[in-house]
Amino acid sequence: MNNLIKLGWESSNTAINTEFIARVITVQKNSYRISDGEIEYLAHLSGKFLNDAATALDFPAVGDWIEVQKLTDEQKAVIKQVLPRKSQFVRQAAGLRTEAQIVATNIDTIFIVNSLNHDLNMRRIERYVLAAYESGASPVIVLTKKDECSQEEVETAIAEVESVAIGIPIIAVSSLTKDGIEELLELLPAGRTAALLGSSGVGKSTLVNTLLEKEVQDTKGIRESDSKGRHTTTHREMFMLPNGALMIDTPGMRELQLWEGESAIDATFQDVEGLAVNCRFANCRHESEPGCAVREALENGELPEGRFHNYLKLQRELAYEKRKQDQKAQQEERNKWKQVSKDLKSKYKRRG
């Protein structure tokens, strides 16, 4: 039990035999590296697991607690099931297929990492905040490369981020001078799990190295012209920090495509939602209706146009993704019953 607690296990889970419990540390294609807090194992999925898994969301992800059969002498294990998750950060997988991709699970805090250069993008931050709230974890904004900016530039950037990340902690750090690192560690107590999310080149891997106080992640420079970075982290991996906290590093995302987030719109855009409450009509679309508090705020500059447009854009995107997911589910259901019918016909034909 004590070994699992080091990995973030909550002792309230007393009904489970912890002898067979481990946590997923890394996922690379079809292989999993897991730990029980004492020994690391190379694990694969059981045949029953593969047979029962219906969607990508059913498969283990970094941060998952799993029930396993250990082959201790060989340092191998067989994954039998994934335990219920308390949180999961999910995005729409890259490409044209409608499929969810789990980035990390059972996380307490999501560090949304942006650098204080060309990468600082308010619309992207809103997107990440929405997905973070939807995951069930608490968002924190981390602004890296503080050493490359003047104090005035840092303060201006923080004020800008505060206008879209309402009530969310914002920390400016420098991995070079260690400025802000102590403040960041205060949000990472022992036994808690955090995930670093952001674009490539924002300094996530460098930040991991700084927090671990050793070089464990490869780092590469960025182009000075546009601050674009190259992917250095190629897979998701969990590390234990010297203070006992757990940190999941993730590959940079060129674009965060939302999977779901309808329930988190109000938390992400609480300023817009707060204004909408004061509209004359409950079903106000904030277009040309009389008594629209949102339009009034836009006209007097209280609500920035860009923020409102992104609010509408994300709502449309979520509605579109939901339609695609519903259509996919309906198609899968039709295919399932077609196969059942085909099997039955084949069965009766053999009997005849």
XYZ file of N, CA and C in Angstrom, residues 82-297:
648
model
N -8.834 -1.699 -16.386
C -8.531 -0.322 -15.978
C -9.528 0.063 -14.891
N -9.028 0.601 -13.788
C -9.912 1.025 -12.697
C -10.592 2.353 -13.076
N -11.758 2.642 -12.472
C -12.471 3.899 -12.784
C -11.561 5.117 -12.598
N -11.670 6.073 -13.532
C -10.828 7.267 -13.509
C -11.523 8.406 -12.771
N -10.743 9.188 -12.028
C -11.324 10.372 -11.378
C -11.255 11.586 -12.298
N -10.383 11.538 -13.301
C -10.300 12.618 -14.293
C -9.621 12.069 -15.537
N -9.908 12.690 -16.687
C -9.229 12.289 -17.925
C -9.249 13.451 -18.905
N -8.096 13.753 -19.466
C -7.990 14.805 -20.477
C -8.082 14.124 -21.829
N -9.149 14.442 -22.568
C -9.424 13.782 -23.848
C -9.468 14.828 -24.954
N -8.943 14.459 -26.111
C -9.053 15.333 -27.282
C -9.497 14.497 -28.481
N -9.945 15.174 -29.524
C -10.247 14.507 -30.792
C -8.919 14.101 -31.423
N -8.779 12.834 -31.759
C -7.529 12.342 -32.338
C -7.234 13.050 -33.651
N -5.952 13.204 -33.957
C -5.547 13.843 -35.210
C -6.012 13.003 -36.395
N -6.248 13.662 -37.509
C -6.699 12.951 -38.711
C -8.185 13.138 -38.933
N -8.719 12.376 -39.874
C -10.107 12.553 -40.282
C -11.076 11.670 -39.514
N -10.562 10.648 -38.821
C -11.462 9.746 -38.106
C -12.050 10.417 -36.867
N -13.303 10.099 -36.571
C -13.937 10.598 -35.345
C -13.576 9.634 -34.227
N -12.557 9.987 -33.450
C -12.068 9.082 -32.411
C -11.441 9.876 -31.276
N -11.739 9.455 -30.068
C -11.179 10.128 -28.891
C -9.758 9.644 -28.635
N -8.944 10.525 -28.115
C -7.586 10.166 -27.697
C -7.370 10.674 -26.277
N -7.041 9.759 -25.385
C -6.787 10.151 -23.997
C -5.342 10.607 -23.875
N -5.150 11.794 -23.338
C -3.804 12.339 -23.161
C -3.228 11.917 -21.810
N -4.026 12.016 -20.751
C -3.583 11.630 -19.408
C -4.808 11.442 -18.523
N -4.656 10.608 -17.497
C -5.783 10.330 -16.597
C -5.378 10.475 -15.133
N -6.400 10.535 -14.288
C -6.207 10.609 -12.833
C -5.244 11.729 -12.443
N -5.458 12.878 -13.078
C -4.624 14.048 -12.824
C -5.378 15.025 -11.926
N -4.642 15.666 -11.032
C -5.235 16.660 -10.139
C -5.136 18.059 -10.735
N -4.034 18.307 -11.432
C -3.762 19.646 -11.976
C -3.261 19.543 -13.409
N -3.733 20.451 -14.247
C -3.221 20.544 -15.614
C -2.472 21.867 -15.750
N -1.187 21.769 -16.044
C -0.376 22.958 -16.292
C -0.426 23.252 -17.795
N -1.117 24.326 -18.151
C -1.232 24.753 -19.546
C -0.029 25.653 -19.825
N 0.931 25.134 -20.599
C 2.219 25.805 -20.762
C 2.253 26.629 -22.047
N 2.572 27.897 -21.911
C 2.771 28.811 -23.035
C 4.067 29.568 -22.771
N 4.789 29.925 -23.822
C 6.007 30.701 -23.607
C 5.733 32.175 -23.854
N 6.531 33.003 -23.220
C 6.358 34.454 -23.313
C 7.031 34.982 -24.584
N 6.578 34.457 -25.733
C 7.095 34.929 -27.023
C 5.953 34.879 -28.028
N 6.253 34.579 -29.276
C 5.204 34.534 -30.297
C 4.131 33.494 -29.989
N 4.458 32.516 -29.140
C 3.529 31.423 -28.871
C 2.318 31.868 -28.044
N 2.442 32.979 -27.321
C 1.378 33.390 -26.398
C 0.121 33.756 -27.193
N -0.882 32.899 -27.080
C -2.084 33.024 -27.902
C -3.310 32.851 -27.006
N -4.106 33.928 -26.856
C -5.252 33.902 -25.942
C -6.330 32.911 -26.382
N -6.534 32.817 -27.698
C -7.572 31.897 -28.191
C -7.200 30.448 -27.900
N -5.912 30.135 -28.026
C -5.470 28.776 -27.721
C -5.607 28.485 -26.233
N -5.279 29.474 -25.405
C -5.405 29.290 -23.959
C -6.854 29.001 -23.589
N -7.797 29.719 -24.181
C -9.225 29.468 -23.917
C -9.601 28.031 -24.253
N -9.072 27.538 -25.358
C -9.352 26.167 -25.806
C -8.822 25.151 -24.782
N -7.589 25.354 -24.333
C -6.997 24.454 -23.344
C -7.732 24.530 -22.003
N -8.114 25.718 -21.590
C -8.841 25.886 -20.330
C -10.161 25.123 -20.384
N -10.864 25.238 -21.506
C -12.131 24.528 -21.684
C -11.930 23.015 -21.538
N -10.923 22.479 -22.230
C -10.652 21.041 -22.173
C -10.188 20.622 -20.779
N -9.437 21.499 -20.093
C -8.966 21.185 -18.737
C -10.135 21.103 -17.762
N -11.031 22.072 -17.804
C -12.206 22.031 -16.932
C -13.035 20.780 -17.209
N -13.184 20.442 -18.485
C -13.980 19.273 -18.860
C -13.345 17.985 -18.332
N -12.035 17.978 -18.187
C -11.325 16.765 -17.754
C -11.602 16.407 -16.302
N -11.954 17.411 -15.495
C -12.149 17.174 -14.064
C -10.952 17.593 -13.230
N -9.879 18.034 -13.886
C -8.693 18.525 -13.170
C -8.728 20.048 -13.080
N -7.867 20.610 -12.235
C -7.806 22.066 -12.059
C -6.734 22.660 -12.969
N -7.079 23.675 -13.781
C -6.077 24.279 -14.670
C -5.185 25.297 -13.967
N -3.946 25.369 -14.414
C -2.988 26.399 -14.002
C -2.267 26.842 -15.269
N -2.095 28.147 -15.454
C -1.367 28.656 -16.629
C 0.089 28.874 -16.242
N 0.994 28.277 -17.020
C 2.433 28.453 -16.785
C 3.031 29.177 -17.990
N 3.636 30.328 -17.748
C 4.268 31.119 -18.804
C 5.784 30.963 -18.667
N 6.395 30.310 -19.662
C 7.819 30.012 -19.586
C 8.679 31.090 -20.255
N 9.999 30.927 -20.103
C 11.012 31.800 -20.732
C 10.905 33.245 -20.226
N 10.642 33.336 -18.933
C 10.530 34.650 -18.274
C 11.826 35.440 -18.395
N 12.952 34.729 -18.446
C 14.258 35.397 -18.503
C 14.461 36.149 -19.815
N 13.638 35.850 -20.846
C 13.784 36.504 -22.150
C 12.959 37.782 -22.258
N 12.267 38.143 -21.192
C 11.377 39.322 -21.216
C 11.708 40.288 -20.086
N 11.325 41.544 -20.295
C 11.453 42.532 -19.217
C 10.318 42.322 -18.230
N 10.461 42.887 -17.039
C 9.414 42.766 -16.018
C 8.097 43.358 -16.523
N 8.204 44.467 -17.246
C 7.001 45.111 -17.784
C 6.295 44.200 -18.790
N 7.086 43.532 -19.643
C 6.504 42.610 -20.634
C 5.815 41.434 -19.952
N 6.429 40.925 -18.891
C 5.834 39.810 -18.143
C 4.514 40.236 -17.516
N 4.500 41.409 -16.894
C 3.280 41.898 -16.244
C 2.168 42.139 -17.255
N 2.519 42.655 -18.422
C 1.521 42.883 -19.485
C 0.935 41.560 -19.958
N 1.809 40.567 -20.136
C 1.355 39.247 -20.590
C 0.439 38.600 -19.556
N 0.801 38.685 -18.290
C -0.031 38.095 -17.222
C -1.400 38.751 -17.191
N -1.431 40.077 -17.329
C -2.713 40.794 -17.325
C -3.590 40.353 -18.493
N -2.963 40.127 -19.651
C -3.707 39.685 -20.835
C -4.276 38.280 -20.608
N -3.455 37.406 -20.040
C -3.910 36.030 -19.788
C -5.017 36.024 -18.727
N -4.889 36.891 -17.724
C -5.915 36.978 -16.668
C -7.292 37.300 -17.237
N -7.333 38.024 -18.347
C -8.619 38.424 -18.931
C -9.356 37.264 -19.577
N -8.638 36.168 -19.887
C -9.295 35.002 -20.494
C -9.251 33.769 -19.594
N -8.347 33.757 -18.636
C -8.243 32.634 -17.691
C -8.699 33.129 -16.325
N -9.985 33.421 -16.235
C -10.540 34.087 -15.056
C -10.469 33.192 -13.825
N -9.794 33.699 -12.795
C -9.707 32.974 -11.530
C -8.719 31.822 -11.532
N -7.967 31.654 -12.616
C -7.015 30.549 -12.721
C -5.623 31.042 -12.325
N -4.885 30.282 -11.498
C -3.519 30.700 -11.150
C -2.646 30.848 -12.391
N -1.830 31.901 -12.422
C -0.920 32.137 -13.544
C 0.483 32.331 -12.965
N 1.424 31.517 -13.434
C 2.783 31.578 -12.905
C 3.769 31.766 -14.056
N 4.599 32.786 -13.978
C 5.661 32.999 -14.962
C 6.946 32.402 -14.413
N 7.612 31.560 -15.228
C 8.805 30.868 -14.742
C 9.950 30.991 -15.742
N 11.138 30.741 -15.244
C 12.322 30.626 -16.095
C 13.062 29.365 -15.676
N 13.208 28.429 -16.600
C 13.962 27.208 -16.299
C 15.450 27.511 -16.215
N 15.856 28.631 -16.804
C 17.275 29.013 -16.795
C 17.682 29.599 -15.445
N 16.901 30.562 -14.942
C 17.257 31.229 -13.679
C 16.547 30.612 -12.474
N 15.598 29.686 -12.727
C 14.768 29.030 -11.684
C 13.747 29.990 -11.079
N 13.598 31.168 -11.644
C 12.615 32.135 -11.159
C 11.201 31.557 -11.346
N 10.409 31.551 -10.294
C 9.034 31.066 -10.358
C 8.880 29.569 -10.112
N 9.984 28.816 -10.095
C 9.915 27.356 -9.929
C 9.393 26.991 -8.535
N 9.851 27.717 -7.522
C 9.389 27.440 -6.151
C 7.884 27.656 -6.034
N 7.392 28.715 -6.669
C 5.952 29.002 -6.660
C 5.176 27.878 -7.356
N 5.758 27.348 -8.425
C 5.124 26.247 -9.153
C 5.063 24.991 -8.287
N 6.155 24.704 -7.581
C 6.217 23.512 -6.741
C 5.215 23.551 -5.580
N 4.833 24.753 -5.176
C 3.821 24.878 -4.112
C 2.481 24.294 -4.546
N 2.259 24.249 -5.858
C 1.016 23.673 -6.391
C 1.171 22.189 -6.686
N 2.331 21.616 -6.318
C 2.617 20.208 -6.592
C 3.019 19.476 -5.314
N 2.099 19.264 -4.391
C 2.449 18.534 -3.170
C 2.680 17.048 -3.442
N 3.344 16.388 -2.515
C 3.644 14.962 -2.659
C 2.371 14.146 -2.878
N 2.456 13.176 -3.782
C 1.331 12.286 -4.035
C 0.297 12.820 -5.000
N 0.443 14.062 -5.431
C -0.505 14.639 -6.394
C 0.067 14.504 -7.799
N -0.832 14.451 -8.776
C -0.412 14.239 -10.164
C -0.780 15.433 -11.027
N 0.182 15.896 -11.801
C -0.056 17.008 -12.728
C 0.353 16.574 -14.130
N -0.202 17.255 -15.131
C 0.174 17.009 -16.525
C 0.584 18.323 -17.161
N 1.637 18.281 -17.984
C 2.084 19.455 -18.733
C 1.520 19.363 -20.143
N 0.766 20.378 -20.553
C 0.166 20.395 -21.890
C 0.497 21.713 -22.581
N 0.704 21.646 -23.887
C 0.992 22.855 -24.650
C 1.606 22.523 -26.003
N 1.898 23.556 -26.767
C 2.485 23.375 -28.095
C 3.935 22.926 -27.981
N 4.499 22.458 -29.098
C 5.919 22.109 -29.107
C 6.735 23.396 -29.057
N 7.853 23.334 -28.350
C 8.743 24.479 -28.272
C 8.460 25.462 -27.158
N 7.441 25.178 -26.324
C 7.115 26.134 -25.251
C 7.957 25.907 -23.997
N 8.726 24.816 -23.974
C 9.624 24.587 -22.841
C 9.141 23.557 -21.842
N 8.243 22.662 -22.255
C 7.727 21.645 -21.325
C 8.836 20.689 -20.864
N 9.590 20.161 -21.843
C 10.640 19.203 -21.500
C 11.737 19.848 -20.662
N 12.085 21.087 -20.989
C 13.079 21.818 -20.190
C 12.563 22.014 -18.774
N 11.274 22.300 -18.647
C 10.670 22.485 -17.328
C 10.702 21.182 -16.524
N 10.443 20.055 -17.195
C 10.521 18.744 -16.526
C 11.935 18.515 -16.003
N 12.933 18.786 -16.838
C 14.326 18.624 -16.411
C 14.645 19.493 -15.204
N 14.116 20.715 -15.212
C 14.358 21.637 -14.101
C 13.705 21.130 -12.820
N 12.469 20.662 -12.928
C 11.747 20.163 -11.753
C 12.377 18.881 -11.211
N 12.902 18.044 -12.113
C 13.533 16.788 -11.697
C 14.983 16.982 -11.248
N 15.513 18.157 -11.557
C 16.896 18.504 -11.199
C 17.912 17.594 -11.893
N 17.517 17.079 -13.083
C 18.443 16.293 -13.898
C 17.903 16.223 -15.326
N 18.772 15.882 -16.275
C 18.377 15.835 -17.687
C 17.750 14.472 -18.004
N 16.431 14.443 -18.122
C 15.751 13.195 -18.479
C 15.040 13.325 -19.822
N 14.748 14.539 -20.255
C 14.049 14.768 -21.508
C 14.942 15.537 -22.477
N 14.951 15.096 -23.745
C 15.692 15.815 -24.783
C 15.024 17.159 -25.034
N 15.838 18.164 -25.324
C 15.298 19.485 -25.638
C 15.950 20.004 -26.905
N 15.204 20.803 -27.654
C 15.718 21.415 -28.887
C 15.312 22.875 -28.918
N 16.023 23.631 -29.694
C 15.730 25.053 -29.799
C 14.509 25.335 -30.650
N 14.181 26.604 -30.784
C 13.053 27.035 -31.612
C 13.550 28.048 -32.632
N 12.735 28.255 -33.679
C 13.080 29.272 -34.675
C 12.795 30.645 -34.085
N 13.755 31.533 -34.167
C 13.567 32.866 -33.595
C 12.516 33.669 -34.344
N 12.334 33.400 -35.643
C 11.404 34.194 -36.449
C 9.960 34.074 -35.991
N 9.554 32.857 -35.600
C 8.148 32.681 -35.213
C 7.976 31.896 -33.921
N 9.066 31.580 -33.241
C 9.047 30.855 -31.968
C 8.473 29.453 -32.086
N 8.476 28.894 -33.295
C 7.950 27.537 -33.476
C 8.989 26.521 -33.018
N 8.516 25.505 -32.317
C 9.427 24.484 -31.822
C 9.294 23.190 -32.588
N 10.236 22.294 -32.337
C 10.185 20.963 -32.923
C 9.837 19.975 -31.825
N 9.113 18.908 -32.179
C 8.730 17.909 -31.193
C 9.980 17.252 -30.608
N 10.113 17.273 -29.292
C 11.213 16.581 -28.635
C 10.671 15.401 -27.833
N 9.558 15.589 -27.143
C 8.917 14.497 -26.429
C 8.066 13.728 -27.431
N 8.312 12.417 -27.538
C 7.599 11.616 -28.536
C 6.509 10.746 -27.932
N 6.459 10.667 -26.613
C 5.426 9.866 -25.965
C 5.107 10.477 -24.596
N 4.014 10.043 -24.025
C 3.622 10.533 -22.703
C 4.322 9.709 -21.630
N 4.834 10.389 -20.633
C 5.559 9.675 -19.582
C 5.371 10.368 -18.234
N 5.246 9.554 -17.195
C 5.082 10.080 -15.843
C 6.413 10.009 -15.093
N 6.750 11.099 -14.415
C 7.968 11.173 -13.622
C 7.613 11.499 -12.170
N 8.428 10.981 -11.243
C 8.262 11.376 -9.842
C 9.271 12.479 -9.528
N 8.768 13.608 -9.036
C 9.645 14.737 -8.713
C 10.304 14.515 -7.352
N 11.412 15.213 -7.088
C 12.110 15.049 -5.803
C 11.218 15.288 -4.581
N 10.174 16.121 -4.727
C 9.307 16.397 -3.578
C 8.168 15.375 -3.431
N 8.160 14.338 -4.309
C 7.141 13.290 -4.187
C 5.909 13.492 -5.041
N 5.848 14.574 -5.808
C 4.721 14.795 -6.722
C 4.970 14.021 -8.022
N 3.907 13.778 -8.777
C 4.001 13.076 -10.063
C 3.740 14.074 -11.182
N 4.549 14.012 -12.245
C 4.400 14.921 -13.374
C 4.356 14.129 -14.679
N 3.308 14.362 -15.482
C 3.189 13.703 -16.783
C 3.583 14.703 -17.869
N 4.631 14.360 -18.614
C 5.037 15.185 -19.753
C 4.375 14.617 -21.001
N 3.978 15.487 -21.921
C 3.272 15.048 -23.120
C 3.898 15.684 -24.360
N 3.777 15.034 -25.523
C 4.285 15.651 -26.757
C 3.543 16.953 -27.051
N 4.202 17.875 -27.707
C 3.567 19.138 -28.072
C 2.410 18.914 -29.034
N 1.344 19.674 -28.872
C 0.184 19.566 -29.750
C 0.180 20.733 -30.730
N 0.173 20.408 -32.005
C 0.088 21.476 -33.010
C -1.287 22.152 -32.924
N -2.284 21.332 -32.627
C -3.638 21.865 -32.515
C -4.433 20.981 -31.565
N -5.136 21.599 -30.646
C -5.981 20.848 -29.722
C -7.397 20.819 -30.271
N -7.783 19.671 -30.838
C -9.147 19.510 -31.332
C -10.011 18.983 -30.192
N -11.091 19.677 -29.914
C -11.930 19.324 -28.775
C -12.720 18.055 -29.046
N -12.912 17.264 -28.004
C -13.751 16.068 -28.078
C -15.097 16.346 -27.415
N -15.052 16.982 -26.264
C -16.262 17.379 -25.549
C -15.939 18.601 -24.704
N -16.941 19.245 -24.152
C -16.664 20.445 -23.370
C -17.882 21.305 -23.117
N -19.073 20.807 -23.504
C -20.291 21.602 -23.327
C -20.518 21.991 -21.873
N -20.199 21.078 -20.960
C -20.452 21.357 -19.545
C -19.436 22.332 -18.954
N -18.344 22.607 -19.691
C -17.296 23.488 -19.171
C -17.309 24.875 -19.798
N -18.218 25.111 -20.743
C -18.294 26.424 -21.402
C -18.554 27.532 -20.380
N -19.464 27.278 -19.444
C -19.825 28.334 -18.485
C -18.661 28.697 -17.573
N -17.831 27.698 -17.188
C -16.671 27.986 -16.333
C -15.579 28.704 -17.115
N -15.389 28.314 -18.375
C -14.334 28.910 -19.207
C -14.670 30.342 -19.600
N -15.950 30.572 -19.923
C -16.391 31.903 -20.369
C -17.397 32.475 -19.360
N -16.990 32.482 -18.101
C -17.916 32.957 -17.067
C -18.252 34.435 -17.207
N -17.380 35.220 -17.844
C -17.686 36.635 -18.067
C -18.807 36.788 -19.097
N -18.740 35.997 -20.185
C -19.786 36.056 -21.212
C -21.101 35.509 -20.659
N -21.019 34.385 -19.971
C -22.216 33.767 -19.408
C -22.857 34.690 -18.363
N -22.009 35.393 -17.609
C -22.520 36.321 -16.596
C -23.282 37.477 -17.224
N -22.782 37.959 -18.361
C -23.481 39.029 -19.081
C -24.802 38.518 -19.655
N -24.785 37.281 -20.195
C -25.972 36.712 -20.845
C -27.150 36.594 -19.883
N -26.855 36.415 -18.614
C -27.930 36.315 -17.602
C -28.768 37.594 -17.569
N -28.141 38.714 -17.923
C -28.833 40.016 -17.859
C -29.533 40.401 -19.167
N -29.476 39.512 -20.167
C -30.203 39.792 -21.415
C -31.710 39.792 -21.150
N -32.450 40.607 -21.910
C -33.898 40.715 -21.705
C -34.594 39.376 -21.961
N -34.125 38.652 -22.987
C -34.765 37.392 -23.341
C -33.866 36.211 -22.953
N -34.473 35.185 -22.358
C -33.723 34.022 -21.891
C -33.054 33.272 -23.042
N -33.681 33.303 -24.218
C -33.117 32.594 -25.386
C -32.381 33.537 -26.337
N -31.867 34.628 -25.786
C -31.164 35.627 -26.592
C -29.963 35.007 -27.300
N -29.828 35.282 -28.596
C -28.710 34.753 -29.384
C -27.583 35.777 -29.516
N -27.744 36.919 -28.875
C -26.724 37.977 -28.839
C -26.397 38.483 -30.243
N -27.441 38.631 -31.055
C -27.245 39.133 -32.417
C -27.843 40.532 -32.557
N -29.158 40.623 -32.691
C -29.782 41.949 -32.843
C -30.988 42.115 -31.919
N -31.117 41.217 -30.943
C -32.268 41.291 -30.033
C -32.171 42.538 -29.149
N -33.319 43.174 -28.864
C -33.312 44.326 -27.954
C -32.990 43.871 -26.527
N -32.315 44.738 -25.799
C -31.997 44.436 -24.398
C -30.928 43.378 -24.228
N -30.054 43.217 -25.221
C -28.990 42.200 -25.141
C -27.793 42.775 -24.378
N -27.528 42.230 -23.200
C -26.430 42.719 -22.363
C -25.069 42.399 -22.979
N -24.993 41.310 -23.721
C -23.728 40.915 -24.349
C -23.360 41.897 -25.457
N -24.341 42.252 -26.317
C -24.086 43.218 -27.391
C -23.683 44.575 -26.805
N -24.342 44.941 -25.738
C -24.024 46.231 -25.086
C -22.584 46.228 -24.581
N -22.157 45.101 -23.971
C -20.787 44.984 -23.462
C -19.767 45.004 -24.605
